[in-house]
Amino acid sequence: MAASPVCMMVLFPAFGAPPNHASSPCPTRSPEVPVKVRFTSAQPSYNNLLPRSKIESMAPGREFGTHSVGLTQSNLHWKIVTRFRLDTSSNRQESCILLASITLDYGFGPTPVFIDQRYQPGTCPYQATLSHENAHVAILNREGQLMQRSIEQKLHAIAAAIPPTPTRSPQSTQQRLLTKIDQETRPLLSALNTRLEAQHARLDDPRNLKKTQQQCPQW
């Protein structure tokens, strides 16, 4: 399963009003940072037009059953949009950068499912293969949704660990904070991919593939 690279975006609104702090441009208390995590479920579309050889070529290294053949192609997207606020101070040489919000969109969306063209809809081999591939789709949605709560909790922890930061170089400070957010969120993506790979491998265990093949007397 291929995963697209992490995408980080930052939006800088216009300068805010100067804070009422003589010694520092930053507030003494960190404001609460809104966090949004949105999951897009896998939306399967079915293709019964390709031969077995073509389907196998799209998944090199994967072991297919002796008779049945099907393939679910998924692409995990992962996009983080981070907003900052820049407050100026009476001392024009120093400003304050505050994390304003974090939004993470992840999931799958369009998910092609291929079934060997030898098996026509309504036949036993087609239905058995379709059921197996739909189980892969179900794994995507189940594991993706199960991770949502832990992702939200982790992002709240990340946000809380980034206090309002005084700076004389807003761009370099912003980049440093973005790097920190990137480093803290990448393990979440890796954890989800690991869970998905384990569940897909369990479903494609030779014993399960054999059970699928035994569902039909003829292939």
mmCIF file of C-alpha atoms in Angstrom:
data_model
loop_
_atom_site.group_PDB
_atom_site.id
_atom_site.type_symbol
_atom_site.label_atom_id
_atom_site.label_comp_id
_atom_site.label_asym_id
_atom_site.label_seq_id
_atom_site.Cartn_x
_atom_site.Cartn_y
_atom_site.Cartn_z
ATOM 1 C CA MET A 1 0.000 0.000 0.000
ATOM 2 C CA ALA A 2 1.579 3.239 -1.079
ATOM 3 C CA ALA A 3 1.322 6.298 1.116
ATOM 4 C CA SER A 4 1.652 9.811 -0.195
ATOM 5 C CA PRO A 5 4.275 12.039 1.467
ATOM 6 C CA VAL A 6 3.263 14.084 4.472
ATOM 7 C CA CYS A 7 2.050 17.481 3.320
ATOM 8 C CA MET A 8 2.620 20.434 5.657
ATOM 9 C CA MET A 9 0.975 23.784 5.073
ATOM 10 C CA VAL A 10 1.200 26.982 7.079
ATOM 11 C CA LEU A 11 -0.976 30.086 6.926
ATOM 12 C CA PHE A 12 0.112 33.406 8.458
ATOM 13 C CA PRO A 13 -2.703 35.920 9.072
ATOM 14 C CA ALA A 14 -2.046 39.644 9.267
ATOM 15 C CA PHE A 15 -0.269 41.093 12.275
ATOM 16 C CA GLY A 16 -2.334 41.107 15.443
ATOM 17 C CA ALA A 17 -2.674 43.842 17.986
ATOM 18 C CA PRO A 18 0.373 44.473 20.191
ATOM 19 C CA PRO A 19 0.107 42.618 23.531
ATOM 20 C CA ASN A 20 0.222 44.525 26.795
ATOM 21 C CA HIS A 21 3.462 42.992 28.056
ATOM 22 C CA ALA A 22 6.452 45.267 28.512
ATOM 23 C CA SER A 23 9.082 42.567 28.967
ATOM 24 C CA SER A 24 7.930 40.084 26.348
ATOM 25 C CA PRO A 25 5.824 40.225 23.193
ATOM 26 C CA CYS A 26 4.169 36.929 24.183
ATOM 27 C CA PRO A 27 1.253 36.330 26.574
ATOM 28 C CA THR A 28 2.032 34.739 29.910
ATOM 29 C CA ARG A 29 -0.527 31.962 29.307
ATOM 30 C CA SER A 30 -0.727 29.771 26.222
ATOM 31 C CA PRO A 31 -4.096 30.013 24.462
ATOM 32 C CA GLU A 32 -5.910 26.768 23.709
ATOM 33 C CA VAL A 33 -5.138 25.548 20.188
ATOM 34 C CA PRO A 34 -8.035 24.082 18.174
ATOM 35 C CA VAL A 35 -7.287 20.663 16.679
ATOM 36 C CA LYS A 36 -9.300 18.968 13.934
ATOM 37 C CA VAL A 37 -8.764 15.423 12.635
ATOM 38 C CA ARG A 38 -10.887 14.304 9.677
ATOM 39 C CA PHE A 39 -10.934 10.785 8.252
ATOM 40 C CA THR A 40 -12.009 9.975 4.672
ATOM 41 C CA SER A 41 -13.193 6.392 4.285
ATOM 42 C CA ALA A 42 -12.243 4.122 1.398
ATOM 43 C CA GLN A 43 -14.760 4.299 -1.455
ATOM 44 C CA PRO A 44 -14.375 1.161 -3.597
ATOM 45 C CA SER A 45 -14.974 1.055 -7.333
ATOM 46 C CA TYR A 46 -14.990 -2.355 -9.038
ATOM 47 C CA ASN A 47 -13.175 -3.346 -12.229
ATOM 48 C CA ASN A 48 -13.813 -6.725 -13.855
ATOM 49 C CA LEU A 49 -12.117 -5.999 -17.194
ATOM 50 C CA LEU A 50 -8.464 -6.950 -16.626
ATOM 51 C CA PRO A 51 -6.792 -10.350 -17.043
ATOM 52 C CA ARG A 52 -5.032 -12.111 -14.184
ATOM 53 C CA SER A 53 -1.580 -11.261 -15.578
ATOM 54 C CA LYS A 54 -2.295 -7.534 -15.532
ATOM 55 C CA ILE A 55 -3.682 -7.622 -11.992
ATOM 56 C CA GLU A 56 -0.661 -9.563 -10.745
ATOM 57 C CA SER A 57 1.704 -7.070 -12.419
ATOM 58 C CA MET A 58 0.146 -4.261 -10.370
ATOM 59 C CA ALA A 59 1.153 -5.991 -7.130
ATOM 60 C CA PRO A 60 4.682 -7.368 -7.629
ATOM 61 C CA GLY A 61 5.774 -9.640 -4.825
ATOM 62 C CA ARG A 62 2.274 -10.350 -3.582
ATOM 63 C CA GLU A 63 1.270 -14.003 -3.382
ATOM 64 C CA PHE A 64 -2.068 -14.738 -5.047
ATOM 65 C CA GLY A 65 -4.247 -17.804 -4.643
ATOM 66 C CA THR A 66 -3.910 -20.746 -7.017
ATOM 67 C CA HIS A 67 -7.308 -20.064 -8.553
ATOM 68 C CA SER A 68 -8.830 -16.798 -7.431
ATOM 69 C CA VAL A 69 -7.232 -13.422 -8.056
ATOM 70 C CA GLY A 70 -8.287 -9.954 -6.963
ATOM 71 C CA LEU A 71 -6.574 -6.779 -5.860
ATOM 72 C CA THR A 72 -7.536 -3.750 -3.777
ATOM 73 C CA GLN A 73 -5.376 -0.694 -4.451
ATOM 74 C CA SER A 74 -5.325 1.895 -1.683
ATOM 75 C CA ASN A 75 -3.489 5.156 -1.239
ATOM 76 C CA LEU A 76 -3.292 6.652 2.237
ATOM 77 C CA HIS A 77 -3.307 10.446 2.044
ATOM 78 C CA TRP A 78 -2.067 12.474 5.014
ATOM 79 C CA LYS A 79 -2.190 16.275 5.002
ATOM 80 C CA ILE A 80 -1.545 18.682 7.858
ATOM 81 C CA VAL A 81 -2.499 22.361 7.706
ATOM 82 C CA THR A 82 -0.938 24.435 10.480
ATOM 83 C CA ARG A 83 -1.961 28.031 11.198
ATOM 84 C CA PHE A 84 0.175 30.494 13.114
ATOM 85 C CA ARG A 85 -0.498 33.999 14.407
ATOM 86 C CA LEU A 86 2.196 36.646 14.482
ATOM 87 C CA ASP A 87 1.839 39.363 17.135
ATOM 88 C CA THR A 88 4.033 42.445 17.035
ATOM 89 C CA SER A 89 5.236 44.313 20.099
ATOM 90 C CA SER A 90 6.187 47.853 20.966
ATOM 91 C CA ASN A 91 9.746 46.682 20.490
ATOM 92 C CA ARG A 92 9.703 46.319 16.711
ATOM 93 C CA GLN A 93 12.755 44.079 16.793
ATOM 94 C CA GLU A 94 10.836 41.283 18.488
ATOM 95 C CA SER A 95 7.515 39.572 17.752
ATOM 96 C CA CYS A 96 5.585 36.600 19.075
ATOM 97 C CA ILE A 97 4.594 33.515 17.099
ATOM 98 C CA LEU A 98 1.589 31.587 18.397
ATOM 99 C CA LEU A 99 0.251 28.309 17.080
ATOM 100 C CA ALA A 100 -3.364 29.079 16.120
ATOM 101 C CA SER A 101 -4.688 25.708 14.885
ATOM 102 C CA ILE A 102 -3.800 22.266 13.526
ATOM 103 C CA THR A 103 -5.966 20.399 11.021
ATOM 104 C CA LEU A 104 -5.122 16.882 9.860
ATOM 105 C CA ASP A 105 -6.951 15.227 6.964
ATOM 106 C CA TYR A 106 -6.193 11.582 6.278
ATOM 107 C CA GLY A 107 -7.774 8.518 4.741
ATOM 108 C CA PHE A 108 -8.296 6.869 1.385
ATOM 109 C CA GLY A 109 -11.149 8.103 -0.810
ATOM 110 C CA PRO A 110 -11.390 6.396 -4.250
ATOM 111 C CA THR A 111 -10.167 2.792 -3.899
ATOM 112 C CA PRO A 112 -10.005 0.632 -7.067
ATOM 113 C CA VAL A 113 -10.867 -3.056 -6.634
ATOM 114 C CA PHE A 114 -9.885 -5.430 -9.447
ATOM 115 C CA ILE A 115 -11.335 -8.909 -10.065
ATOM 116 C CA ASP A 116 -10.061 -11.332 -12.711
ATOM 117 C CA GLN A 117 -12.078 -10.939 -15.919
ATOM 118 C CA ARG A 118 -12.530 -14.731 -16.034
ATOM 119 C CA TYR A 119 -15.045 -14.411 -13.217
ATOM 120 C CA GLN A 120 -18.284 -12.794 -14.261
ATOM 121 C CA PRO A 121 -20.594 -11.038 -11.776
ATOM 122 C CA GLY A 122 -23.062 -13.437 -10.203
ATOM 123 C CA THR A 123 -20.797 -16.483 -10.432
ATOM 124 C CA CYS A 124 -19.443 -18.187 -7.328
ATOM 125 C CA PRO A 125 -15.769 -17.319 -8.060
ATOM 126 C CA TYR A 126 -16.650 -13.676 -8.625
ATOM 127 C CA GLN A 127 -18.631 -13.434 -5.380
ATOM 128 C CA ALA A 128 -15.948 -15.227 -3.365
ATOM 129 C CA THR A 129 -13.220 -12.954 -4.726
ATOM 130 C CA LEU A 130 -15.394 -9.886 -4.253
ATOM 131 C CA SER A 131 -16.049 -10.823 -0.625
ATOM 132 C CA HIS A 132 -12.317 -11.203 0.015
ATOM 133 C CA GLU A 133 -11.475 -7.827 -1.537
ATOM 134 C CA ASN A 134 -14.300 -6.117 0.337
ATOM 135 C CA ALA A 135 -12.711 -7.444 3.515
ATOM 136 C CA HIS A 136 -9.558 -5.509 2.558
ATOM 137 C CA VAL A 137 -11.660 -2.369 2.108
ATOM 138 C CA ALA A 138 -13.214 -2.961 5.521
ATOM 139 C CA ILE A 139 -9.723 -3.138 7.053
ATOM 140 C CA LEU A 140 -8.867 0.280 5.629
ATOM 141 C CA ASN A 141 -11.953 1.857 7.147
ATOM 142 C CA ARG A 142 -11.839 0.040 10.469
ATOM 143 C CA GLU A 143 -8.170 0.683 11.199
ATOM 144 C CA GLY A 144 -8.348 4.248 9.904
ATOM 145 C CA GLN A 145 -11.268 5.103 12.163
ATOM 146 C CA LEU A 146 -9.747 3.340 15.169
ATOM 147 C CA MET A 147 -6.700 5.617 14.925
ATOM 148 C CA GLN A 148 -8.667 8.864 14.838
ATOM 149 C CA ARG A 149 -9.029 9.300 18.590
ATOM 150 C CA SER A 150 -5.361 8.607 19.329
ATOM 151 C CA ILE A 151 -4.329 10.987 16.533
ATOM 152 C CA GLU A 152 -6.471 13.741 18.051
ATOM 153 C CA GLN A 153 -4.951 13.156 21.489
ATOM 154 C CA LYS A 154 -1.423 13.254 20.101
ATOM 155 C CA LEU A 155 -2.047 16.471 18.177
ATOM 156 C CA HIS A 156 -3.447 18.134 21.296
ATOM 157 C CA ALA A 157 -0.274 17.112 23.140
ATOM 158 C CA ILE A 158 1.894 18.467 20.319
ATOM 159 C CA ALA A 159 0.004 21.772 20.335
ATOM 160 C CA ALA A 160 0.300 22.092 24.106
ATOM 161 C CA ALA A 161 4.073 21.602 23.882
ATOM 162 C CA ILE A 162 4.494 24.591 21.533
ATOM 163 C CA PRO A 163 4.215 27.741 23.687
ATOM 164 C CA PRO A 164 3.986 31.300 22.351
ATOM 165 C CA THR A 165 7.512 31.961 21.115
ATOM 166 C CA PRO A 166 9.276 35.351 21.090
ATOM 167 C CA THR A 167 11.389 35.829 17.996
ATOM 168 C CA ARG A 168 13.389 38.342 16.044
ATOM 169 C CA SER A 169 13.350 36.085 12.994
ATOM 170 C CA PRO A 170 9.752 34.972 12.381
ATOM 171 C CA GLN A 171 10.475 32.914 9.275
ATOM 172 C CA SER A 172 13.250 30.840 10.820
ATOM 173 C CA THR A 173 11.244 30.348 14.027
ATOM 174 C CA GLN A 174 8.227 29.286 12.006
ATOM 175 C CA GLN A 175 10.328 26.753 10.119
ATOM 176 C CA ARG A 176 11.707 25.355 13.353
ATOM 177 C CA LEU A 177 8.186 24.890 14.744
ATOM 178 C CA LEU A 178 7.000 23.260 11.520
ATOM 179 C CA THR A 179 9.924 20.839 11.669
ATOM 180 C CA LYS A 180 8.978 19.931 15.222
ATOM 181 C CA ILE A 181 5.345 19.307 14.242
ATOM 182 C CA ASP A 182 6.456 17.211 11.271
ATOM 183 C CA GLN A 183 8.780 15.077 13.405
ATOM 184 C CA GLU A 184 6.073 14.542 16.033
ATOM 185 C CA THR A 185 3.345 13.544 13.557
ATOM 186 C CA ARG A 186 5.290 11.187 11.286
ATOM 187 C CA PRO A 187 5.178 8.322 13.841
ATOM 188 C CA LEU A 188 1.371 8.502 13.698
ATOM 189 C CA LEU A 189 1.463 7.845 9.957
ATOM 190 C CA SER A 190 3.942 5.006 10.436
ATOM 191 C CA ALA A 191 1.789 3.457 13.168
ATOM 192 C CA LEU A 192 -1.296 3.466 10.948
ATOM 193 C CA ASN A 193 0.611 1.932 8.035
ATOM 194 C CA THR A 194 1.975 -0.785 10.329
ATOM 195 C CA ARG A 195 -1.515 -1.663 11.567
ATOM 196 C CA LEU A 196 -2.853 -1.802 8.020
ATOM 197 C CA GLU A 197 -0.024 -3.989 6.752
ATOM 198 C CA ALA A 198 -0.496 -6.457 9.620
ATOM 199 C CA GLN A 199 -4.246 -6.766 9.049
ATOM 200 C CA HIS A 200 -3.910 -7.137 5.273
ATOM 201 C CA ALA A 201 -1.220 -9.794 5.712
ATOM 202 C CA ARG A 202 -3.435 -11.721 8.127
ATOM 203 C CA LEU A 203 -6.301 -11.691 5.635
ATOM 204 C CA ASP A 204 -3.983 -12.855 2.834
ATOM 205 C CA ASP A 205 -2.540 -15.680 4.890
ATOM 206 C CA PRO A 206 -2.403 -18.851 2.712
ATOM 207 C CA ARG A 207 -4.916 -20.556 4.991
ATOM 208 C CA ASN A 208 -7.441 -17.768 4.431
ATOM 209 C CA LEU A 209 -6.840 -17.805 0.689
ATOM 210 C CA LYS A 210 -7.427 -21.548 0.698
ATOM 211 C CA LYS A 211 -10.744 -21.047 2.488
ATOM 212 C CA THR A 212 -11.753 -18.539 -0.178
ATOM 213 C CA GLN A 213 -10.932 -21.012 -2.938
ATOM 214 C CA GLN A 214 -12.864 -23.793 -1.211
ATOM 215 C CA GLN A 215 -16.061 -21.746 -1.355
ATOM 216 C CA CYS A 216 -16.558 -22.657 -5.022
ATOM 217 C CA PRO A 217 -16.436 -26.098 -6.663
ATOM 218 C CA GLN A 218 -15.174 -24.702 -9.950
ATOM 219 C CA TRP A 219 -12.967 -21.756 -10.829
#
